[in-house]
Amino acid sequence: MSDTQPRLHLHDSRTRSTVPFVPLAPDNVRVYYCGPTVYDLAHIGNLRAMLTADVLVRLLRHLYPRVTYVRNITDVDDKINARAHANGESIADLTARTIHDFHEDLAAVSILPPDVEPRATHHIGEMQDMIRRLIESGHAYEAEGHVLFAVNTYPSYGALSGRTPDDLIAGARVEVAPYKRDPGDFVLWKPSDDQTPGWDSPWGRGRPGWHIECSAMSQRYLGESFDIHGGGSDLLFPHHENERAQSMCCHPHGRFANHWVHNAMLLVNGEKMSKSLGNFLTVRDVLRDTPAEALRLLLLRAQYRSVLNFTREGLNEARQMLDRFYRALENLDPMQDPVPVPDSVVQVLCDDLNTPRALAEMHALADTAMTGDSLAAARLKAAGNLLGLLQDTPEAWFRGGAKVDPTHIEHLIAERLAARKARDFARADEIRNDLAAQGIVLEDGPQGTTWRQA
């Protein structure tokens, strides 16, 4: 990062304050995000976490010479087992299909892939090594085929989520197993029967608990200490709290994650998303009738730590905002060389990823570009690139998704022009109205008639 660039400030969940981001090694900023448990399509709540990571990593890559971004895949889990059984398919087929769908959905919304995407089932050995070390150091114990982490051996347990020991017990979501020494102890390894995926281990055939996966994979690819760990606020407790505890106890001289980033939850029409409420939306549900950039922009209109209310009206507003940005890009000189991202946009993004203010800066650029200023249009394009927006040309944006053959539309435009010259205004209006009914808008200008999708 150069001396002239703004300093990045991020809210740290552990300290519950916004602080300057100071990388452990400026020549390689290391980031870990919790990825999907692959048993179903990604929903828009999942997407918000992945988009937060995408904006953060894009900004870090703008500021620093190298960023290593790791996002895991959980492909061993009881939910996966249950879904595969319900579907009558193998776990391998279910996870392969779901991973493919996840990648496809994220690519549609211009979310860049991570540098490394480890799968849990490929790192069982690293997990077993961590568990063995925790047992040897007195932080874990065996009980009835299970291995559990003893929370009372880590005095800082609860510090990340800000929970007291009483809160931790009251917040337990499962019945306390009789083999636990303490109600808050959590599973590192559990036994598997013949119908359940399992691996041989010193504690019998079994499979890992959820929390140990991320500790093992982050250590494998980023080391005992790395810069940023992120995910949705729903992961703060117990998942991230447990990750931190076991990692710090396994590697007491490391720092594990130096900085914690969590995005807030997402509502749909003012309510928590739930299948029982009928407002559960997958990414694919939304993209059936909405351009992917409009969905991305809608999520960017709220700062990542603010609760976002997803509505169809909001999607329409996002699409109209993109219409305006693409109108401004029509003034971009095709011979204009690429320009740097405007400092004003970088500055507000460095203020804890303030995407609403970044969009406001883009509106100001669009205002200037619409006066015919090609440089402002180029700066708008550069700002959009940093945010993963404005990836189309104006022509592709306005004509995207049209259900009518473009050649046929051009033929009708020529027929309409001939009708107007012949003063057959009824026929000219009929052509315009027929196209409008198909979602095609005609716009007459000094250079002739153009068309776009409504």
Short mmCIF file of C-alpha atoms in Angstrom, two decimals:
data_model
loop_
_atom_site.label_atom_id
_atom_site.label_comp_id
_atom_site.label_asym_id
_atom_site.label_seq_id
_atom_site.Cartn_x
_atom_site.Cartn_y
_atom_site.Cartn_z
CA MET A 1 0.00 0.00 0.00
CA SER A 2 1.43 3.37 -0.98
CA ASP A 3 1.70 6.34 1.37
CA THR A 4 -0.74 8.29 -0.80
CA GLN A 5 -3.55 5.74 -0.56
CA PRO A 6 -6.19 5.96 2.18
CA ARG A 7 -5.87 3.73 5.23
CA LEU A 8 -8.43 0.95 5.44
CA HIS A 9 -10.57 0.87 8.59
CA LEU A 10 -12.70 -2.18 9.39
CA HIS A 11 -15.06 -3.04 12.20
CA ASP A 12 -13.54 -5.83 14.29
CA SER A 13 -16.17 -8.10 15.83
CA ARG A 14 -13.83 -9.19 18.62
CA THR A 15 -13.14 -5.67 19.92
CA ARG A 16 -16.56 -4.41 18.78
CA SER A 17 -14.94 -1.29 17.34
CA THR A 18 -13.84 0.09 13.99
CA VAL A 19 -10.06 0.13 13.86
CA PRO A 20 -7.27 0.69 11.30
CA PHE A 21 -6.46 -2.47 9.41
CA VAL A 22 -2.79 -3.33 9.86
CA PRO A 23 -1.75 -6.45 7.93
CA LEU A 24 0.52 -8.95 9.61
CA ALA A 25 2.62 -9.01 6.42
CA PRO A 26 1.89 -6.19 3.94
CA ASP A 27 3.32 -8.22 1.06
CA ASN A 28 0.63 -10.90 1.50
CA VAL A 29 -2.71 -10.12 3.14
CA ARG A 30 -4.39 -13.40 4.13
CA VAL A 31 -8.17 -13.79 4.32
CA TYR A 32 -10.38 -16.76 5.28
CA TYR A 33 -14.14 -16.91 4.78
CA CYS A 34 -16.54 -19.67 5.70
CA GLY A 35 -18.05 -21.12 2.54
CA PRO A 36 -21.13 -23.29 1.97
CA THR A 37 -22.29 -26.57 3.43
CA VAL A 38 -23.17 -28.19 0.13
CA TYR A 39 -26.59 -29.80 0.34
CA ASP A 40 -28.85 -27.18 -1.28
CA LEU A 41 -28.86 -24.14 -3.55
CA ALA A 42 -27.38 -20.92 -2.20
CA HIS A 43 -29.98 -18.47 -0.87
CA ILE A 44 -29.74 -14.70 -0.90
CA GLY A 45 -28.60 -14.65 2.73
CA ASN A 46 -25.62 -16.81 1.76
CA LEU A 47 -25.03 -14.46 -1.14
CA ARG A 48 -24.73 -11.43 1.12
CA ALA A 49 -21.83 -13.02 3.01
CA MET A 50 -20.11 -14.03 -0.21
CA LEU A 51 -20.60 -10.54 -1.66
CA THR A 52 -19.17 -8.90 1.46
CA ALA A 53 -16.10 -11.10 1.07
CA ASP A 54 -15.89 -10.22 -2.63
CA VAL A 55 -15.96 -6.46 -2.04
CA LEU A 56 -13.43 -6.76 0.79
CA VAL A 57 -11.01 -8.84 -1.27
CA ARG A 58 -11.40 -6.59 -4.34
CA LEU A 59 -10.53 -3.57 -2.17
CA LEU A 60 -7.60 -5.33 -0.50
CA ARG A 61 -6.22 -6.25 -3.93
CA HIS A 62 -6.51 -2.61 -4.93
CA LEU A 63 -4.55 -1.55 -1.85
CA TYR A 64 -1.96 -4.31 -1.45
CA PRO A 65 0.37 -6.16 -3.84
CA ARG A 66 -0.84 -9.65 -2.91
CA VAL A 67 -3.91 -11.13 -1.23
CA THR A 68 -4.42 -14.82 -0.49
CA TYR A 69 -8.13 -15.52 -0.19
CA VAL A 70 -9.30 -18.92 1.10
CA ARG A 71 -12.98 -19.96 1.18
CA ASN A 72 -13.78 -23.49 2.28
CA ILE A 73 -16.43 -25.99 1.30
CA THR A 74 -18.03 -28.18 3.97
CA ASP A 75 -18.78 -31.46 2.23
CA VAL A 76 -19.21 -33.71 5.30
CA ASP A 77 -22.15 -32.83 7.50
CA ASP A 78 -25.28 -34.46 8.91
CA LYS A 79 -27.47 -32.18 6.75
CA ILE A 80 -25.71 -33.52 3.67
CA ASN A 81 -26.25 -37.10 4.83
CA ALA A 82 -29.95 -36.49 5.45
CA ARG A 83 -30.53 -34.71 2.13
CA ALA A 84 -28.74 -37.40 0.11
CA HIS A 85 -30.84 -40.08 1.83
CA ALA A 86 -34.06 -38.13 1.19
CA ASN A 87 -33.11 -37.68 -2.48
CA GLY A 88 -32.13 -41.30 -2.91
CA GLU A 89 -28.72 -40.31 -4.28
CA SER A 90 -25.13 -40.70 -3.22
CA ILE A 91 -23.43 -38.08 -1.09
CA ALA A 92 -20.80 -37.69 -3.81
CA ASP A 93 -23.43 -36.89 -6.44
CA LEU A 94 -25.24 -34.44 -4.15
CA THR A 95 -22.14 -32.53 -3.14
CA ALA A 96 -20.71 -32.42 -6.68
CA ARG A 97 -23.95 -31.02 -8.10
CA THR A 98 -24.36 -28.50 -5.27
CA ILE A 99 -20.78 -27.26 -5.58
CA HIS A 100 -21.27 -26.78 -9.33
CA ASP A 101 -24.51 -24.85 -8.73
CA PHE A 102 -22.86 -22.71 -6.05
CA HIS A 103 -20.01 -21.75 -8.37
CA GLU A 104 -22.44 -21.00 -11.20
CA ASP A 105 -24.68 -18.79 -9.05
CA LEU A 106 -21.77 -16.77 -7.63
CA ALA A 107 -20.21 -16.28 -11.06
CA ALA A 108 -23.54 -14.95 -12.35
CA VAL A 109 -23.36 -12.18 -9.73
CA SER A 110 -19.71 -11.43 -10.61
CA ILE A 111 -18.30 -12.82 -7.37
CA LEU A 112 -14.69 -13.74 -8.03
CA PRO A 113 -13.43 -17.20 -7.04
CA PRO A 114 -11.07 -17.58 -4.08
CA ASP A 115 -7.40 -18.36 -4.52
CA VAL A 116 -7.88 -21.63 -2.64
CA GLU A 117 -11.15 -23.49 -2.08
CA PRO A 118 -10.37 -26.46 0.19
CA ARG A 119 -12.91 -29.21 0.80
CA ALA A 120 -13.29 -30.64 4.29
CA THR A 121 -13.11 -34.25 3.14
CA HIS A 122 -9.67 -33.59 1.65
CA HIS A 123 -8.26 -32.44 5.00
CA ILE A 124 -9.29 -35.12 7.49
CA GLY A 125 -5.63 -35.79 8.30
CA GLU A 126 -5.03 -32.16 9.33
CA MET A 127 -8.14 -32.25 11.50
CA GLN A 128 -7.02 -35.42 13.24
CA ASP A 129 -3.59 -33.88 13.88
CA MET A 130 -5.22 -30.87 15.57
CA ILE A 131 -7.48 -33.08 17.66
CA ARG A 132 -4.50 -35.18 18.78
CA ARG A 133 -2.62 -32.05 19.85
CA LEU A 134 -5.62 -30.75 21.78
CA ILE A 135 -5.95 -34.03 23.65
CA GLU A 136 -2.24 -34.10 24.46
CA SER A 137 -2.32 -30.52 25.77
CA GLY A 138 -5.34 -31.19 27.99
CA HIS A 139 -7.83 -29.11 25.99
CA ALA A 140 -9.83 -32.08 24.69
CA TYR A 141 -10.97 -35.47 25.99
CA GLU A 142 -12.44 -38.73 24.73
CA ALA A 143 -15.90 -39.85 25.82
CA GLU A 144 -18.03 -42.68 24.41
CA GLY A 145 -16.42 -42.61 20.97
CA HIS A 146 -16.47 -38.81 20.83
CA VAL A 147 -13.71 -36.29 21.28
CA LEU A 148 -14.82 -33.01 22.84
CA PHE A 149 -13.17 -29.65 23.42
CA ALA A 150 -13.18 -28.64 27.08
CA VAL A 151 -14.24 -24.99 27.07
CA ASN A 152 -13.17 -24.37 30.66
CA THR A 153 -9.54 -24.91 29.64
CA TYR A 154 -9.61 -21.74 27.54
CA PRO A 155 -10.22 -18.69 29.77
CA SER A 156 -11.01 -16.41 26.81
CA TYR A 157 -13.90 -18.56 25.59
CA GLY A 158 -16.82 -16.23 24.87
CA ALA A 159 -14.66 -13.15 24.26
CA LEU A 160 -15.23 -13.12 20.51
CA SER A 161 -19.02 -13.20 20.69
CA GLY A 162 -19.14 -11.16 23.91
CA ARG A 163 -21.03 -13.88 25.78
CA THR A 164 -20.66 -14.71 29.46
CA PRO A 165 -20.50 -18.33 30.69
CA ASP A 166 -24.15 -18.08 31.75
CA ASP A 167 -25.11 -16.79 28.30
CA LEU A 168 -23.26 -19.66 26.68
CA ILE A 169 -25.16 -22.25 28.71
CA ALA A 170 -28.53 -20.52 28.22
CA GLY A 171 -27.89 -20.26 24.50
CA ALA A 172 -27.24 -23.98 24.02
CA ARG A 173 -29.40 -25.18 21.12
CA VAL A 174 -29.06 -28.91 21.69
CA GLU A 175 -29.75 -31.23 24.60
CA VAL A 176 -26.67 -31.65 26.76
CA ALA A 177 -25.18 -35.10 26.12
CA PRO A 178 -24.48 -37.13 29.28
CA TYR A 179 -20.87 -37.76 28.26
CA LYS A 180 -20.00 -34.04 28.31
CA ARG A 181 -17.99 -32.76 31.27
CA ASP A 182 -19.43 -29.27 30.75
CA PRO A 183 -22.63 -28.26 28.90
CA GLY A 184 -20.65 -25.94 26.62
CA ASP A 185 -18.11 -28.55 25.50
CA PHE A 186 -18.33 -29.13 21.76
CA VAL A 187 -17.59 -32.05 19.46
CA LEU A 188 -14.30 -32.37 17.60
CA TRP A 189 -14.84 -35.97 16.44
CA LYS A 190 -17.91 -38.21 16.51
CA PRO A 191 -18.51 -41.87 15.69
CA SER A 192 -19.96 -43.03 12.36
CA ASP A 193 -22.10 -46.09 11.75
CA ASP A 194 -21.89 -48.21 8.61
CA GLN A 195 -24.36 -45.96 6.75
CA THR A 196 -22.57 -42.72 7.63
CA PRO A 197 -19.36 -41.35 6.06
CA GLY A 198 -16.42 -42.06 8.30
CA TRP A 199 -12.63 -42.27 8.53
CA ASP A 200 -10.37 -44.40 10.69
CA SER A 201 -8.87 -42.56 13.63
CA PRO A 202 -7.22 -43.23 17.01
CA TRP A 203 -10.68 -42.74 18.52
CA GLY A 204 -12.47 -45.16 16.23
CA ARG A 205 -14.15 -44.80 12.86
CA GLY A 206 -15.85 -41.44 12.72
CA ARG A 207 -16.10 -38.00 11.18
CA PRO A 208 -15.13 -34.48 12.24
CA GLY A 209 -17.30 -31.99 14.02
CA TRP A 210 -18.16 -28.86 12.05
CA HIS A 211 -15.93 -26.38 13.87
CA ILE A 212 -12.63 -28.23 13.56
CA GLU A 213 -12.84 -28.14 9.76
CA CYS A 214 -12.21 -24.41 9.36
CA SER A 215 -9.45 -24.37 12.00
CA ALA A 216 -7.57 -27.10 10.16
CA MET A 217 -8.03 -25.66 6.67
CA SER A 218 -7.19 -22.06 7.60
CA GLN A 219 -4.01 -23.23 9.36
CA ARG A 220 -3.07 -25.39 6.38
CA TYR A 221 -3.29 -22.56 3.82
CA LEU A 222 -2.80 -19.37 5.84
CA GLY A 223 -0.73 -20.41 8.85
CA GLU A 224 -1.25 -20.16 12.60
CA SER A 225 -1.87 -16.41 12.28
CA PHE A 226 -3.63 -14.63 9.44
CA ASP A 227 -5.25 -11.27 8.86
CA ILE A 228 -9.02 -11.54 8.46
CA HIS A 229 -11.66 -14.16 9.18
CA GLY A 230 -15.17 -13.42 7.96
CA GLY A 231 -18.68 -14.71 7.58
CA GLY A 232 -22.29 -13.97 8.40
CA SER A 233 -23.23 -12.77 11.87
CA ASP A 234 -25.04 -16.07 12.43
CA LEU A 235 -21.60 -17.76 12.52
CA LEU A 236 -20.22 -15.57 15.30
CA PHE A 237 -21.50 -18.05 17.90
CA PRO A 238 -20.94 -20.90 18.19
CA HIS A 239 -18.95 -21.57 15.02
CA HIS A 240 -16.38 -18.80 15.08
CA GLU A 241 -16.17 -18.78 18.86
CA ASN A 242 -15.34 -22.48 18.79
CA GLU A 243 -12.91 -22.11 15.91
CA ARG A 244 -11.00 -19.45 17.79
CA ALA A 245 -10.86 -21.46 21.00
CA GLN A 246 -9.55 -24.68 19.48
CA SER A 247 -7.09 -22.89 17.19
CA MET A 248 -5.63 -20.73 19.95
CA CYS A 249 -5.26 -23.75 22.22
CA CYS A 250 -3.68 -25.86 19.47
CA HIS A 251 -1.28 -23.07 18.46
CA PRO A 252 -0.83 -20.94 21.61
CA HIS A 253 1.95 -18.87 20.05
CA GLY A 254 -0.20 -17.86 17.07
CA ARG A 255 -2.99 -15.30 16.84
CA PHE A 256 -5.38 -17.26 14.61
CA ALA A 257 -7.49 -14.48 13.02
CA ASN A 258 -6.18 -11.01 13.77
CA HIS A 259 -9.39 -9.32 12.62
CA TRP A 260 -13.00 -10.55 12.45
CA VAL A 261 -15.53 -9.29 9.89
CA HIS A 262 -19.23 -10.23 10.10
CA ASN A 263 -22.07 -9.05 7.88
CA ALA A 264 -25.57 -8.50 9.26
CA MET A 265 -28.60 -10.59 8.46
CA LEU A 266 -30.93 -10.13 5.52
CA LEU A 267 -34.70 -9.70 5.72
CA VAL A 268 -37.21 -10.38 2.98
CA ASN A 269 -40.15 -7.95 2.93
CA GLY A 270 -39.33 -6.96 6.50
CA GLU A 271 -39.28 -10.48 7.92
CA LYS A 272 -36.59 -13.05 8.61
CA MET A 273 -36.24 -15.34 5.63
CA SER A 274 -37.93 -18.67 6.31
CA LYS A 275 -39.42 -21.48 4.28
CA SER A 276 -42.36 -21.56 6.69
CA LEU A 277 -43.15 -17.91 5.86
CA GLY A 278 -42.91 -18.55 2.14
CA ASN A 279 -40.27 -15.86 1.68
CA PHE A 280 -37.24 -18.12 1.29
CA LEU A 281 -35.40 -17.10 -1.89
CA THR A 282 -32.49 -18.81 -3.56
CA VAL A 283 -30.17 -16.86 -5.82
CA ARG A 284 -31.71 -18.69 -8.77
CA ASP A 285 -35.22 -17.71 -7.70
CA VAL A 286 -34.26 -14.05 -7.99
CA LEU A 287 -32.23 -14.36 -11.20
CA ARG A 288 -35.10 -15.94 -13.12
CA ASP A 289 -36.57 -12.50 -13.76
CA THR A 290 -33.88 -10.06 -12.61
CA PRO A 291 -30.53 -9.10 -14.14
CA ALA A 292 -27.70 -10.35 -11.94
CA GLU A 293 -26.18 -6.88 -11.65
CA ALA A 294 -29.42 -5.54 -10.20
CA LEU A 295 -29.30 -8.16 -7.45
CA ARG A 296 -25.66 -7.31 -6.74
CA LEU A 297 -26.41 -3.59 -6.63
CA LEU A 298 -29.36 -4.08 -4.31
CA LEU A 299 -27.11 -5.83 -1.79
CA LEU A 300 -24.47 -3.10 -2.13
CA ARG A 301 -26.98 -0.35 -1.34
CA ALA A 302 -26.75 -1.25 2.36
CA GLN A 303 -23.47 -1.20 4.29
CA TYR A 304 -22.56 -4.79 5.16
CA ARG A 305 -23.11 -4.36 8.93
CA SER A 306 -26.61 -2.93 8.39
CA VAL A 307 -29.65 -5.18 8.23
CA LEU A 308 -30.76 -5.31 4.60
CA ASN A 309 -34.43 -5.58 3.64
CA PHE A 310 -34.81 -7.39 0.32
CA THR A 311 -37.91 -6.37 -1.66
CA ARG A 312 -39.01 -6.50 -5.29
CA GLU A 313 -39.38 -2.72 -5.17
CA GLY A 314 -35.73 -2.51 -4.12
CA LEU A 315 -34.74 -4.69 -7.04
CA ASN A 316 -36.61 -2.41 -9.45
CA GLU A 317 -34.87 0.63 -7.97
CA ALA A 318 -31.50 -1.07 -8.36
CA ARG A 319 -32.28 -1.81 -11.98
CA GLN A 320 -33.27 1.82 -12.61
CA MET A 321 -30.05 2.96 -10.97
CA LEU A 322 -28.10 0.73 -13.34
CA ASP A 323 -30.07 2.15 -16.27
CA ARG A 324 -28.80 5.57 -15.24
CA PHE A 325 -25.20 4.42 -14.87
CA TYR A 326 -25.26 2.72 -18.27
CA ARG A 327 -26.80 5.83 -19.85
CA ALA A 328 -23.83 7.75 -18.49
CA LEU A 329 -21.44 5.19 -19.98
CA GLU A 330 -22.85 5.87 -23.43
CA ASN A 331 -20.66 8.99 -23.31
CA LEU A 332 -17.49 6.93 -22.83
CA ASP A 333 -15.09 7.49 -25.70
CA PRO A 334 -14.11 4.02 -27.00
CA MET A 335 -10.58 5.35 -27.49
CA GLN A 336 -10.36 6.51 -23.85
CA ASP A 337 -7.58 4.70 -22.00
CA PRO A 338 -8.55 3.01 -18.71
CA VAL A 339 -8.25 5.33 -15.73
CA PRO A 340 -7.59 4.64 -12.03
CA VAL A 341 -10.46 4.20 -9.60
CA PRO A 342 -11.34 7.68 -8.32
CA ASP A 343 -9.80 8.45 -4.93
CA SER A 344 -13.20 9.53 -3.63
CA VAL A 345 -14.58 6.02 -4.20
CA VAL A 346 -11.58 4.27 -2.65
CA GLN A 347 -11.73 6.63 0.32
CA VAL A 348 -15.31 5.79 1.27
CA LEU A 349 -14.79 2.06 0.72
CA CYS A 350 -11.84 2.27 3.11
CA ASP A 351 -14.33 3.52 5.69
CA ASP A 352 -15.48 0.02 6.69
CA LEU A 353 -16.63 -0.91 3.17
CA ASN A 354 -19.15 1.92 2.93
CA THR A 355 -20.75 0.82 -0.33
CA PRO A 356 -23.75 3.21 -0.10
CA ARG A 357 -21.39 6.19 -0.12
CA ALA A 358 -19.39 4.62 -2.95
CA LEU A 359 -22.60 4.39 -4.98
CA ALA A 360 -23.32 8.04 -4.17
CA GLU A 361 -19.89 8.94 -5.57
CA MET A 362 -20.76 6.95 -8.71
CA HIS A 363 -23.98 8.96 -9.09
CA ALA A 364 -21.93 12.17 -8.97
CA LEU A 365 -19.67 10.79 -11.70
CA ALA A 366 -22.72 9.82 -13.74
CA ASP A 367 -24.05 13.39 -13.43
CA THR A 368 -20.87 14.73 -14.98
CA ALA A 369 -20.63 11.98 -17.59
CA MET A 370 -24.16 12.78 -18.80
CA THR A 371 -22.99 16.25 -19.78
CA GLY A 372 -20.77 14.53 -22.35
CA ASP A 373 -17.64 14.26 -20.18
CA SER A 374 -15.86 11.12 -21.42
CA LEU A 375 -13.29 11.19 -18.59
CA ALA A 376 -16.05 11.14 -15.98
CA ALA A 377 -17.60 8.19 -17.80
CA ALA A 378 -14.23 6.39 -17.68
CA ARG A 379 -13.97 7.07 -13.95
CA LEU A 380 -17.49 5.76 -13.46
CA LYS A 381 -16.52 2.58 -15.31
CA ALA A 382 -13.40 2.18 -13.12
CA ALA A 383 -15.45 2.63 -9.94
CA GLY A 384 -17.94 0.07 -11.19
CA ASN A 385 -15.16 -2.42 -11.89
CA LEU A 386 -13.91 -2.15 -8.30
CA LEU A 387 -17.42 -2.92 -7.04
CA GLY A 388 -18.05 -5.66 -9.59
CA LEU A 389 -20.63 -3.53 -11.44
CA LEU A 390 -21.01 -2.16 -14.97
CA GLN A 391 -19.57 -5.30 -16.52
CA ASP A 392 -21.69 -4.96 -19.69
CA THR A 393 -21.64 -2.41 -22.46
CA PRO A 394 -24.61 -0.02 -22.50
CA GLU A 395 -25.92 -1.74 -25.62
CA ALA A 396 -25.74 -5.19 -24.01
CA TRP A 397 -27.36 -3.90 -20.80
CA PHE A 398 -30.31 -2.24 -22.48
CA ARG A 399 -30.87 -5.07 -24.93
CA GLY A 400 -30.03 -7.91 -22.58
CA GLY A 401 -32.65 -10.59 -22.20
CA ALA A 402 -34.72 -9.45 -25.10
CA LYS A 403 -37.03 -12.23 -26.29
CA VAL A 404 -37.29 -10.89 -29.83
CA ASP A 405 -34.78 -11.44 -32.61
CA PRO A 406 -32.72 -8.19 -32.88
CA THR A 407 -32.83 -8.43 -36.67
CA HIS A 408 -36.63 -8.55 -36.51
CA ILE A 409 -36.67 -5.49 -34.24
CA GLU A 410 -34.46 -3.54 -36.63
CA HIS A 411 -36.78 -4.55 -39.48
CA LEU A 412 -39.78 -3.20 -37.54
CA ILE A 413 -37.92 0.03 -36.78
CA ALA A 414 -37.30 0.48 -40.52
CA GLU A 415 -40.96 -0.29 -41.25
CA ARG A 416 -42.03 2.26 -38.64
CA LEU A 417 -39.74 4.89 -40.17
CA ALA A 418 -41.25 4.24 -43.60
CA ALA A 419 -44.77 4.50 -42.14
CA ARG A 420 -43.96 7.85 -40.54
CA LYS A 421 -42.54 9.18 -43.80
CA ALA A 422 -45.76 8.07 -45.49
CA ARG A 423 -47.68 9.84 -42.69
CA ASP A 424 -49.22 6.51 -41.70
CA PHE A 425 -48.96 7.39 -38.01
CA ALA A 426 -51.46 4.73 -36.99
CA ARG A 427 -49.15 2.01 -38.32
CA ALA A 428 -46.10 3.67 -36.75
CA ASP A 429 -47.86 3.79 -33.36
CA GLU A 430 -49.00 0.19 -33.76
CA ILE A 431 -45.41 -0.97 -34.26
CA ARG A 432 -44.20 1.00 -31.22
CA ASN A 433 -47.04 -0.39 -29.06
CA ASP A 434 -46.51 -3.96 -30.21
CA LEU A 435 -42.83 -3.75 -29.33
CA ALA A 436 -43.61 -2.12 -25.99
CA ALA A 437 -45.92 -5.03 -25.18
CA GLN A 438 -42.91 -7.31 -25.74
CA GLY A 439 -40.75 -5.24 -23.39
CA ILE A 440 -38.95 -3.31 -26.13
CA VAL A 441 -38.73 0.49 -25.83
CA LEU A 442 -38.02 2.64 -28.89
CA GLU A 443 -36.19 5.91 -28.43
CA ASP A 444 -36.08 8.50 -31.21
CA GLY A 445 -33.08 10.80 -31.37
CA PRO A 446 -31.04 12.96 -33.74
CA GLN A 447 -29.08 9.91 -34.90
CA GLY A 448 -32.18 7.85 -35.53
CA THR A 449 -34.21 5.34 -33.54
CA THR A 450 -32.61 2.99 -31.00
CA TRP A 451 -34.18 0.28 -28.89
CA ARG A 452 -33.65 -1.26 -25.48
CA GLN A 453 -35.32 -3.71 -23.16
CA ALA A 454 -37.79 -2.08 -20.78
#
